[in-house]
Short mmCIF file of C-alpha atoms and ligand atoms in Angstrom, two decimals:
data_model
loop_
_atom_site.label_atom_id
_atom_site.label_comp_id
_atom_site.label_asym_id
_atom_site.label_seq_id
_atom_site.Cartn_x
_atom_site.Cartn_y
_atom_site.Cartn_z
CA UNK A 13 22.59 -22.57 19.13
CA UNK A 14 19.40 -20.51 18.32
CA UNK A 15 20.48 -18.55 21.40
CA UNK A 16 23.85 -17.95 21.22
CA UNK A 17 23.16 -15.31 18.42
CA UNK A 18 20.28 -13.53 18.74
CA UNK A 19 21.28 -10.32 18.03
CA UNK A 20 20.45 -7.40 16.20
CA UNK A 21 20.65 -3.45 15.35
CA UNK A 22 19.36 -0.79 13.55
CA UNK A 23 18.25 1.95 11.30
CA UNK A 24 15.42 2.95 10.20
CA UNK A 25 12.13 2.78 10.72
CA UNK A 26 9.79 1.15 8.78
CA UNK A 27 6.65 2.36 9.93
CA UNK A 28 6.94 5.09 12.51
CA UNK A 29 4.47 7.46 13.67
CA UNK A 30 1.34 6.22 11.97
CA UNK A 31 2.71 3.20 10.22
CA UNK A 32 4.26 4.24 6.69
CA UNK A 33 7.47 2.89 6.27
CA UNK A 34 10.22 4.48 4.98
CA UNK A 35 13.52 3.59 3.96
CA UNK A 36 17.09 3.84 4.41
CA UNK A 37 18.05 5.96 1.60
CA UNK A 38 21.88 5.86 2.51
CA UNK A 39 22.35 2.37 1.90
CA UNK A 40 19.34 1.32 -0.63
CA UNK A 41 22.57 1.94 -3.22
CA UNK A 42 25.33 0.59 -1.44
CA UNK A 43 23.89 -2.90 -0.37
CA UNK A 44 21.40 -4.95 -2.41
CA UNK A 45 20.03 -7.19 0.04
CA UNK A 46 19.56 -10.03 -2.36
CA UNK A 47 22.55 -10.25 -4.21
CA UNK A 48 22.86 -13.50 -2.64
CA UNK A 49 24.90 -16.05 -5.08
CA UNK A 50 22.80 -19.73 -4.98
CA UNK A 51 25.89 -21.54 -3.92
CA UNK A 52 26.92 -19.48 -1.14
CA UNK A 53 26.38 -21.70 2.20
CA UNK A 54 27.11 -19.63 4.95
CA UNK A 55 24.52 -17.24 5.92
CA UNK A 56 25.31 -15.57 8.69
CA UNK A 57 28.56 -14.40 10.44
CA UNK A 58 28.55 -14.36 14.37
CA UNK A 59 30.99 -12.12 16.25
CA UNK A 60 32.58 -14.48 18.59
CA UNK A 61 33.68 -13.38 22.22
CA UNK A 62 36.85 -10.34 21.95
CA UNK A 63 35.13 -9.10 18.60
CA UNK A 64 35.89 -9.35 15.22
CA UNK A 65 37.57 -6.64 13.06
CA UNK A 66 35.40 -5.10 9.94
CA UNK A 67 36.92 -3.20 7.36
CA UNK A 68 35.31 -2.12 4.14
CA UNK A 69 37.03 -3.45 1.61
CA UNK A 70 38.15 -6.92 1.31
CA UNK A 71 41.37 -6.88 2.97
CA UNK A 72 41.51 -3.25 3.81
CA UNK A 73 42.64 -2.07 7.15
CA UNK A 74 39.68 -2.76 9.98
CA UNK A 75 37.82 -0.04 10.95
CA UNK A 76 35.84 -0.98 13.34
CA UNK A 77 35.75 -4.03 16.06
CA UNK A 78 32.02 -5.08 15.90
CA UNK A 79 31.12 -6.08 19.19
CA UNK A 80 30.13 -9.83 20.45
CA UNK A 81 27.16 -10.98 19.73
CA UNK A 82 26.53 -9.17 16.41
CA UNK A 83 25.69 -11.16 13.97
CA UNK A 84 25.93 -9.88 10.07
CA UNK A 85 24.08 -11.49 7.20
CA UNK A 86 26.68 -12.90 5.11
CA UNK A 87 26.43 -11.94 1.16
CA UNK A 88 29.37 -12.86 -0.67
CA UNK A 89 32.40 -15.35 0.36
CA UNK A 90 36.03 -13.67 -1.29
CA UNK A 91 38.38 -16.23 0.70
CA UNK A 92 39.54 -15.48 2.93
CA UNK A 93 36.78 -12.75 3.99
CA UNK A 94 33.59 -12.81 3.84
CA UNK A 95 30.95 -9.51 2.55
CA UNK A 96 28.40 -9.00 5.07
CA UNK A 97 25.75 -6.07 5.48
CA UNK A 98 26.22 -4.64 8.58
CA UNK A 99 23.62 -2.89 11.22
CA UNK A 100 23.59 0.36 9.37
CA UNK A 101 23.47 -1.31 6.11
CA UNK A 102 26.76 -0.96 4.78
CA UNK A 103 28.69 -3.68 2.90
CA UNK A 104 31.19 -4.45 4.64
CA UNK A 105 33.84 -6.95 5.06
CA UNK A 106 35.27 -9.50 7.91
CA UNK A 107 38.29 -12.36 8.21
CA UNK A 108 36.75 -15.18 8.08
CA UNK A 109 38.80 -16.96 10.73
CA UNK A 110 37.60 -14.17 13.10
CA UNK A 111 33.90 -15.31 13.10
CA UNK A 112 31.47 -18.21 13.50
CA UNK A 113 28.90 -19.04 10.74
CA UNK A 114 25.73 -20.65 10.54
CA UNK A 115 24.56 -21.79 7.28
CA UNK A 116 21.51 -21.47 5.45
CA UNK A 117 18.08 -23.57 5.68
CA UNK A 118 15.71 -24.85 3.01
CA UNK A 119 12.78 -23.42 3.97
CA UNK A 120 10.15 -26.09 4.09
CA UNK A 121 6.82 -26.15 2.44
CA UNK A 122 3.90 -24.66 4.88
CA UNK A 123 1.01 -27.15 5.35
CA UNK A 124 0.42 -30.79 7.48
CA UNK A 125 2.86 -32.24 7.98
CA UNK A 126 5.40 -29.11 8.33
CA UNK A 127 8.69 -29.95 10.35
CA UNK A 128 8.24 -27.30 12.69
CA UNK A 129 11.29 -28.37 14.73
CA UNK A 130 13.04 -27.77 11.42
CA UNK A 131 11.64 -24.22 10.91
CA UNK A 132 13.92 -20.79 11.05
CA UNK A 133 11.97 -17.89 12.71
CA UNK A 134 13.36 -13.88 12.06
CA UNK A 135 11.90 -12.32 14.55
CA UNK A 136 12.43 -8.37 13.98
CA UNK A 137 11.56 -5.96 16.35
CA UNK A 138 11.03 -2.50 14.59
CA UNK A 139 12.90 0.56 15.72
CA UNK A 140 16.20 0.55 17.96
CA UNK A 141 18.40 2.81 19.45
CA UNK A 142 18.24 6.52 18.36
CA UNK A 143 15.16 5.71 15.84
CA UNK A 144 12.60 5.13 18.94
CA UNK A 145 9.30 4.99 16.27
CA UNK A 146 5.94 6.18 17.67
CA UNK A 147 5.22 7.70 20.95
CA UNK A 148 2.60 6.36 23.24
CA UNK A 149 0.05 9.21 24.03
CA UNK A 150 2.16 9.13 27.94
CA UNK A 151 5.23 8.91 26.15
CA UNK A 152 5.58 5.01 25.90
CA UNK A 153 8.39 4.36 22.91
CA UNK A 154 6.86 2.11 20.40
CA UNK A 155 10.53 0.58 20.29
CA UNK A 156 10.76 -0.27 23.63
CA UNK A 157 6.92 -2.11 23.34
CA UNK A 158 8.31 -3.66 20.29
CA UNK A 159 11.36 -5.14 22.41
CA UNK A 160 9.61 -6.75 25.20
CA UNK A 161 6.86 -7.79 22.35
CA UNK A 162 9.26 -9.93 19.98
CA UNK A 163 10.98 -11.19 23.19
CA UNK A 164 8.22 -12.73 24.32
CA UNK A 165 7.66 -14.09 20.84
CA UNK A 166 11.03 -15.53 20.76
CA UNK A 167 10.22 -17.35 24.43
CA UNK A 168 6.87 -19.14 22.36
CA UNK A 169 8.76 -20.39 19.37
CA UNK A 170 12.16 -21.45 21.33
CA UNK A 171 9.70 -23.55 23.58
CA UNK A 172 7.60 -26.63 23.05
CA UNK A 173 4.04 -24.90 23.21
CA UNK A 174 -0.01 -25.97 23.23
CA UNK A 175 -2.48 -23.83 21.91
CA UNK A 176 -6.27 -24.35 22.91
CA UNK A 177 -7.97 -23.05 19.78
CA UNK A 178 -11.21 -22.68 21.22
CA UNK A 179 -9.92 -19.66 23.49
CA UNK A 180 -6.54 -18.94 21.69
CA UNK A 181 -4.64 -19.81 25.04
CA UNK A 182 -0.78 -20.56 24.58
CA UNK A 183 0.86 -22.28 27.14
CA UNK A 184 3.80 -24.66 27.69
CA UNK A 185 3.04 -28.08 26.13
CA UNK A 186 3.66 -30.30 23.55
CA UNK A 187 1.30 -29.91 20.92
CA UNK A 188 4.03 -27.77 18.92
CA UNK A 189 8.09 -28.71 19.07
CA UNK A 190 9.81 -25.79 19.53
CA UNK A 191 11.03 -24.42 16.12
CA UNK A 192 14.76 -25.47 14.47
CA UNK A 193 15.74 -21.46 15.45
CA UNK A 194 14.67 -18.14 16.10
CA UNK A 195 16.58 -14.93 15.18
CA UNK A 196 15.94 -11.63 16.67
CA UNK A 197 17.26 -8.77 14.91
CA UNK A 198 17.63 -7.14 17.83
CA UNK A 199 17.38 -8.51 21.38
CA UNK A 200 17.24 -7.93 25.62
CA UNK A 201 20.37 -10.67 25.57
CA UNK A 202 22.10 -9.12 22.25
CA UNK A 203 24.51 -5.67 22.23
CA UNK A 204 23.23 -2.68 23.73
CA UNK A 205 20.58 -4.86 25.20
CA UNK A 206 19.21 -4.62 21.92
CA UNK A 207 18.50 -0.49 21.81
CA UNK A 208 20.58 -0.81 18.61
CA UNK A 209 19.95 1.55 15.29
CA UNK A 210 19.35 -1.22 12.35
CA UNK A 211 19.18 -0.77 8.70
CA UNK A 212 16.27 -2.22 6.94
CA UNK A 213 18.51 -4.00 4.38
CA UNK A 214 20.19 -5.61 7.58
CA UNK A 215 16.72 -6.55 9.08
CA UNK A 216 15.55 -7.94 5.76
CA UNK A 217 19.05 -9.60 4.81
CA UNK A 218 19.05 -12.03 8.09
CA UNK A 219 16.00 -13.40 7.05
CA UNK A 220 16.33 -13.65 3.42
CA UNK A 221 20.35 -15.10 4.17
CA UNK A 222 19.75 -17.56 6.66
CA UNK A 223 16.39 -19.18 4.56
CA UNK A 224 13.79 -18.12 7.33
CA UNK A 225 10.56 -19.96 6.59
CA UNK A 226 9.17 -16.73 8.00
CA UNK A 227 10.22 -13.30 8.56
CA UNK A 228 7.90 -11.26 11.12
CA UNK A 229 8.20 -7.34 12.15
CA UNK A 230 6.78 -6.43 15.52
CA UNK A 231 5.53 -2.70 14.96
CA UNK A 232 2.75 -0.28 16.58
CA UNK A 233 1.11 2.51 14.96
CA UNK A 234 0.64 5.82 15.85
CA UNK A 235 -2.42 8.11 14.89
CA UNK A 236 -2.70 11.07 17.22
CA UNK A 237 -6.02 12.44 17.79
CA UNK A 238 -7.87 9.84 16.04
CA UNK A 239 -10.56 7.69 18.57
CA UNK A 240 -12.46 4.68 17.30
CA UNK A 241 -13.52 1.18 18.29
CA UNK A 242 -11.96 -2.03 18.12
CA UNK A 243 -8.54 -2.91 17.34
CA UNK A 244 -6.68 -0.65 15.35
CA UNK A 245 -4.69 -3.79 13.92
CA UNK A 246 -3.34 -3.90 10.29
CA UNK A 247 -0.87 -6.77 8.86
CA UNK A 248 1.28 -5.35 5.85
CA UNK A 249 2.81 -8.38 3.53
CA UNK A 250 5.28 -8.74 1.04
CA UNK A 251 3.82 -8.52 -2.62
CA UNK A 252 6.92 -9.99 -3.92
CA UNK A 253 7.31 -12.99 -1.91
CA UNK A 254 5.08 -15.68 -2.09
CA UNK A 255 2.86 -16.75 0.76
CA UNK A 256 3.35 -13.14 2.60
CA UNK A 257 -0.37 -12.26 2.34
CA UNK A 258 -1.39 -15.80 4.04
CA UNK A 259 0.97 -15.14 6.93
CA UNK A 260 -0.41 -11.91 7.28
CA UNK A 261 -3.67 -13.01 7.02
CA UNK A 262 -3.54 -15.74 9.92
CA UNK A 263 -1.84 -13.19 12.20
CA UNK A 264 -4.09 -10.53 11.32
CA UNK A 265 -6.96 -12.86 12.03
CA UNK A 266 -5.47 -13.69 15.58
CA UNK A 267 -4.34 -10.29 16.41
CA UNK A 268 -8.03 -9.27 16.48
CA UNK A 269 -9.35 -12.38 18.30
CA UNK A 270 -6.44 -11.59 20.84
CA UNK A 271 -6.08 -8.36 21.19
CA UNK A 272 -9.92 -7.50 21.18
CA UNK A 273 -10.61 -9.50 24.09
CA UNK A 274 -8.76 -6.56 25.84
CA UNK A 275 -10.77 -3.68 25.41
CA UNK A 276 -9.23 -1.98 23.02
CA UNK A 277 -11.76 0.65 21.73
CA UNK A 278 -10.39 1.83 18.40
CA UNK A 279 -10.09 1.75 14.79
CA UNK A 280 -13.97 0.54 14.41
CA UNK A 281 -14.12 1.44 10.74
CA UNK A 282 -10.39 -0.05 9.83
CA UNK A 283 -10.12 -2.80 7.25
CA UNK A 284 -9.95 -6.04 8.44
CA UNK A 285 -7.78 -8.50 7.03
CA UNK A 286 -4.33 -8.30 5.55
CA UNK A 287 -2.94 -5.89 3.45
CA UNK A 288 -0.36 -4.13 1.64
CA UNK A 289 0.43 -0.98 0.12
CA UNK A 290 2.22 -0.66 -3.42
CA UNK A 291 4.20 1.74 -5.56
CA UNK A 292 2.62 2.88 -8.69
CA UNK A 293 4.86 0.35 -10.73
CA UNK A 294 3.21 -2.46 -8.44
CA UNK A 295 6.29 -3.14 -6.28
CA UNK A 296 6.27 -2.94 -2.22
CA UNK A 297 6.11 0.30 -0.96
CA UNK A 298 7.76 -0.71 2.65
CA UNK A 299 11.41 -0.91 2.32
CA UNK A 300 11.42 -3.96 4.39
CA UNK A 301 8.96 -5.71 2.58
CA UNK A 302 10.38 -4.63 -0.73
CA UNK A 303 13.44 -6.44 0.24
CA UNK A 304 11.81 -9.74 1.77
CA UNK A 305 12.47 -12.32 -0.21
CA UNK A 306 11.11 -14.99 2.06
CA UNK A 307 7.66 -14.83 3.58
CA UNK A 308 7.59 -11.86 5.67
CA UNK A 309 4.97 -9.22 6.87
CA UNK A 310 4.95 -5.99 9.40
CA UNK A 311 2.18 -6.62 12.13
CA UNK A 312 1.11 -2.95 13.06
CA UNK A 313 -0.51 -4.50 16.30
CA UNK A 314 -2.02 -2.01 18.16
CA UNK A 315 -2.28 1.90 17.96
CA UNK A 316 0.11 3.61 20.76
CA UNK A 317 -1.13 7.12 20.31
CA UNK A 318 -4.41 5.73 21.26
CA UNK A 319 -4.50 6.22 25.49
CA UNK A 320 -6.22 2.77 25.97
CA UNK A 321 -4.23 0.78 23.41
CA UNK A 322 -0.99 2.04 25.09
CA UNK A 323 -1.94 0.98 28.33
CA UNK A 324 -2.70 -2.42 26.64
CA UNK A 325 0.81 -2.71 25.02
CA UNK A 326 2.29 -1.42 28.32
CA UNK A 327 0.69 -4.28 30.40
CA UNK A 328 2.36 -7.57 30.46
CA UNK A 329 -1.37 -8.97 29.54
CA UNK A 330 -0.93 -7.07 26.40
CA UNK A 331 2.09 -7.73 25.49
CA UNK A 332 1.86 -11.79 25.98
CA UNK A 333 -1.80 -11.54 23.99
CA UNK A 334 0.33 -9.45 21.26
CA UNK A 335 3.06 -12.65 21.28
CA UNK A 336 0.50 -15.01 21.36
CA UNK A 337 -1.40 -13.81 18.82
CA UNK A 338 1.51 -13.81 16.30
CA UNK A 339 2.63 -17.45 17.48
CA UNK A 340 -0.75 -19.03 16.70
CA UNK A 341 -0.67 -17.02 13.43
CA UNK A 342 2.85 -18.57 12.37
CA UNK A 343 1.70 -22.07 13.62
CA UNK A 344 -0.97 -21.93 11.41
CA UNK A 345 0.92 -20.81 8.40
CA UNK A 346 3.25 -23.41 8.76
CA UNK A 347 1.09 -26.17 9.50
CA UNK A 348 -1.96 -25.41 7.36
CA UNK A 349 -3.00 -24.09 4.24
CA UNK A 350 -5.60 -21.73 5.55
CA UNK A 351 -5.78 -18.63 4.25
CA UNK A 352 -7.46 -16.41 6.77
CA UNK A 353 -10.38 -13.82 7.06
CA UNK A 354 -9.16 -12.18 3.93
CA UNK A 355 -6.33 -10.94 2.16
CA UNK A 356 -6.76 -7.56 0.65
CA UNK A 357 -5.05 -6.52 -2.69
CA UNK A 358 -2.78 -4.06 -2.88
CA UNK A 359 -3.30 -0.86 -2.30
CA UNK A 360 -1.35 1.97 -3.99
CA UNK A 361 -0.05 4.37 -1.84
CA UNK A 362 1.06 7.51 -2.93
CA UNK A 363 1.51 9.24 0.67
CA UNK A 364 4.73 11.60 1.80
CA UNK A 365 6.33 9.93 4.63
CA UNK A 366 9.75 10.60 3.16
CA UNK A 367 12.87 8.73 4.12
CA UNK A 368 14.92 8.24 7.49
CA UNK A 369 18.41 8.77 6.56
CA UNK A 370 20.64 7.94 10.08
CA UNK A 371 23.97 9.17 8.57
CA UNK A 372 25.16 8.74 11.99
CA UNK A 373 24.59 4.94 12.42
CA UNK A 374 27.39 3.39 14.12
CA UNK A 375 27.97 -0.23 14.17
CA UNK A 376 28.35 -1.34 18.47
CA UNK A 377 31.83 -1.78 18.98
CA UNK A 378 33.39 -4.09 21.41
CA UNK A 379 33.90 -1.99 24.61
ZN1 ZN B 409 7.04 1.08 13.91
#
């Protein structure tokens, strides 16, 4: 089941060259993410084999056939259609007889004894399709690294796994079930092979629809011209939903173990521990964290415009150290109440980086 749908799509780019996130100012008014009613049990529609007809108003004429595969986060149910966001972040509306569903989880409460065969995973690689992020200083696309990155991730948590925490090793085992389902927003087995343009409020609205205990972005940052030492690694979390800042901690705390052992050399002087950057009124300045309303964080693993850290992320050895890193992170945010090297308060953040508008997102249509 967890497979048949992983999916995805996109717009805009949280944190592209050099992290700061932006937004998707052409849908921030047309779809709240979490104006999701308490009684509504389906969570997610899944666009079954042929397609499935969108329109954009309930019971207007279909304007597009979403291709197979997509799956929309479902936020209203007007029998007989159901209001889903769709990749670009659009409301927008589908029969309901033409789709699958899968309904939404209770999260469970993080700590011993967690059912992690029980657990709901969003795994959300950043970027997609036209919005490619940062660019590796040989012209690596941060979206591509991203890709193979949360795939990987995906592979750990759909798989019984063992970790030896002396050395952070993960391998196949059975110290940890494999976990109740993992969504990718977008994915190598999903439309477009999963080079698809996907709204934040899309990204965001999976997660928050379907009950995710967690809700994890798979980024790199960009700094051009900037050389250090040590990992250039920085874990954003969600101000406004509980237990962010821990998840962020434990990842940030195993993205240095992990990703130092492979000699990256930058970033000596960068903060260490997790953090987050506010508005002046206190509320998330990243429009995907903004938006979370489940636990949910943007790892910023490694710095691409940095020669040596590219080569890292462009290795397969990088790219399984990023995965792992993140998977012992999330096991130990479920399963523990540790708290990490340090969680950092807000910061307010005041910075330009202006807003990603794709007024040319198209939903993939079934060929
Ligand atoms: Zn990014």
């Amino acid at each position: 089941l967890k497979r048949i749908l992983p999916l995805l799509l996109a717009a805009l780019a949280a944190l592209s060259a050099c992290g700061p996130a932006l937004d998707d100012s052409a849908t921030a008014n047309t779809v709240a993410a979490n104006i999701t009613p308490a009684d509504v049990v389906p969570a997610l529609a899944i666009v079954p084999e042929g397609g499935a007809g969108l329109a954009e108003i309930a019971g207007g004429p279909v304007t597009i056939n979403a291709q197979e595969g997509l799956v929309f986060p479902i936020l209203e149910v007007r029998d007989p259609w159901y209001g889903v966001v769709d990749t670009c972040g659009r409301e927008a509306w589908v029969d309901q007889s033409s789709v699958t569903t899968v309904s939404r989880s209770t999260p469970g409460v993080p700590g011993p004894g967690f059912d992690l065969s029980s657990a709901v995973i969003v795994v959300d690689a950043g970027h997609g399709g036209r919005d490619l992020g940062a660019k590796g200083a040989s012209g690596v696309w941060e979206s591509h690294v991203n890709l193979e990155i949360a795939t990987l991730l995906r592979e750990r948590l759909d798989n019984p796994h063992s970790v030896d925490w002396e050395t952070g090793r993960v391998r196949p085992g059975d110290d940890y079930p494999a976990v109740g389902a993992v969504w990718m927003t977008r994915a190598p087995d999903g439309p477009l092979n999963g080079d698809v343009e996907l709204a934040l409020s899309y990204r965001v609205g999976m997660g928050n629809q379907v009950g995710a205990d967690a809700i994890v972005s798979v980024h790199n940052n960009s700094a051009p011209g900037v050389v250090s030492s040590s990992p250039g690694t920085d874990v954003f979390y969600a101000v406004g939903a509980p237990g962010s800042d821990r998840l962020a901690s434990l990842i940030h705390e195993e993205m240095m173990r992990g990703l130092g052992e492979l000699g990256s050399e930058f970033g000596a002087a960068r903060v260490t521990g997790a953090r987050t950057r506010v508005e002046p009124d206190g509320t998330d300045f990243y429009g995907l964290l903004r938006r979370g309303e489940m636990p949910t964080v943007i790892v910023e693993g490694l710095y691409i415009s940095e020669p040596a850290e590219e080569r890292i992320l462009s290795s397969r050895v990088g790219q399984q150290a990023y995965a792992d890193a993140v998977y012992r992170g999330l096991i130990r945010f479920l399963t523990s109440e540790e708290t990490g090297t340090a969680i950092h308060p807000p910061e307010v953040f005041d910075g330009d980086v202006g807003t990603v508008t794709y007024q040319a997102c198209v939903v993939p249509t079934q060929p």
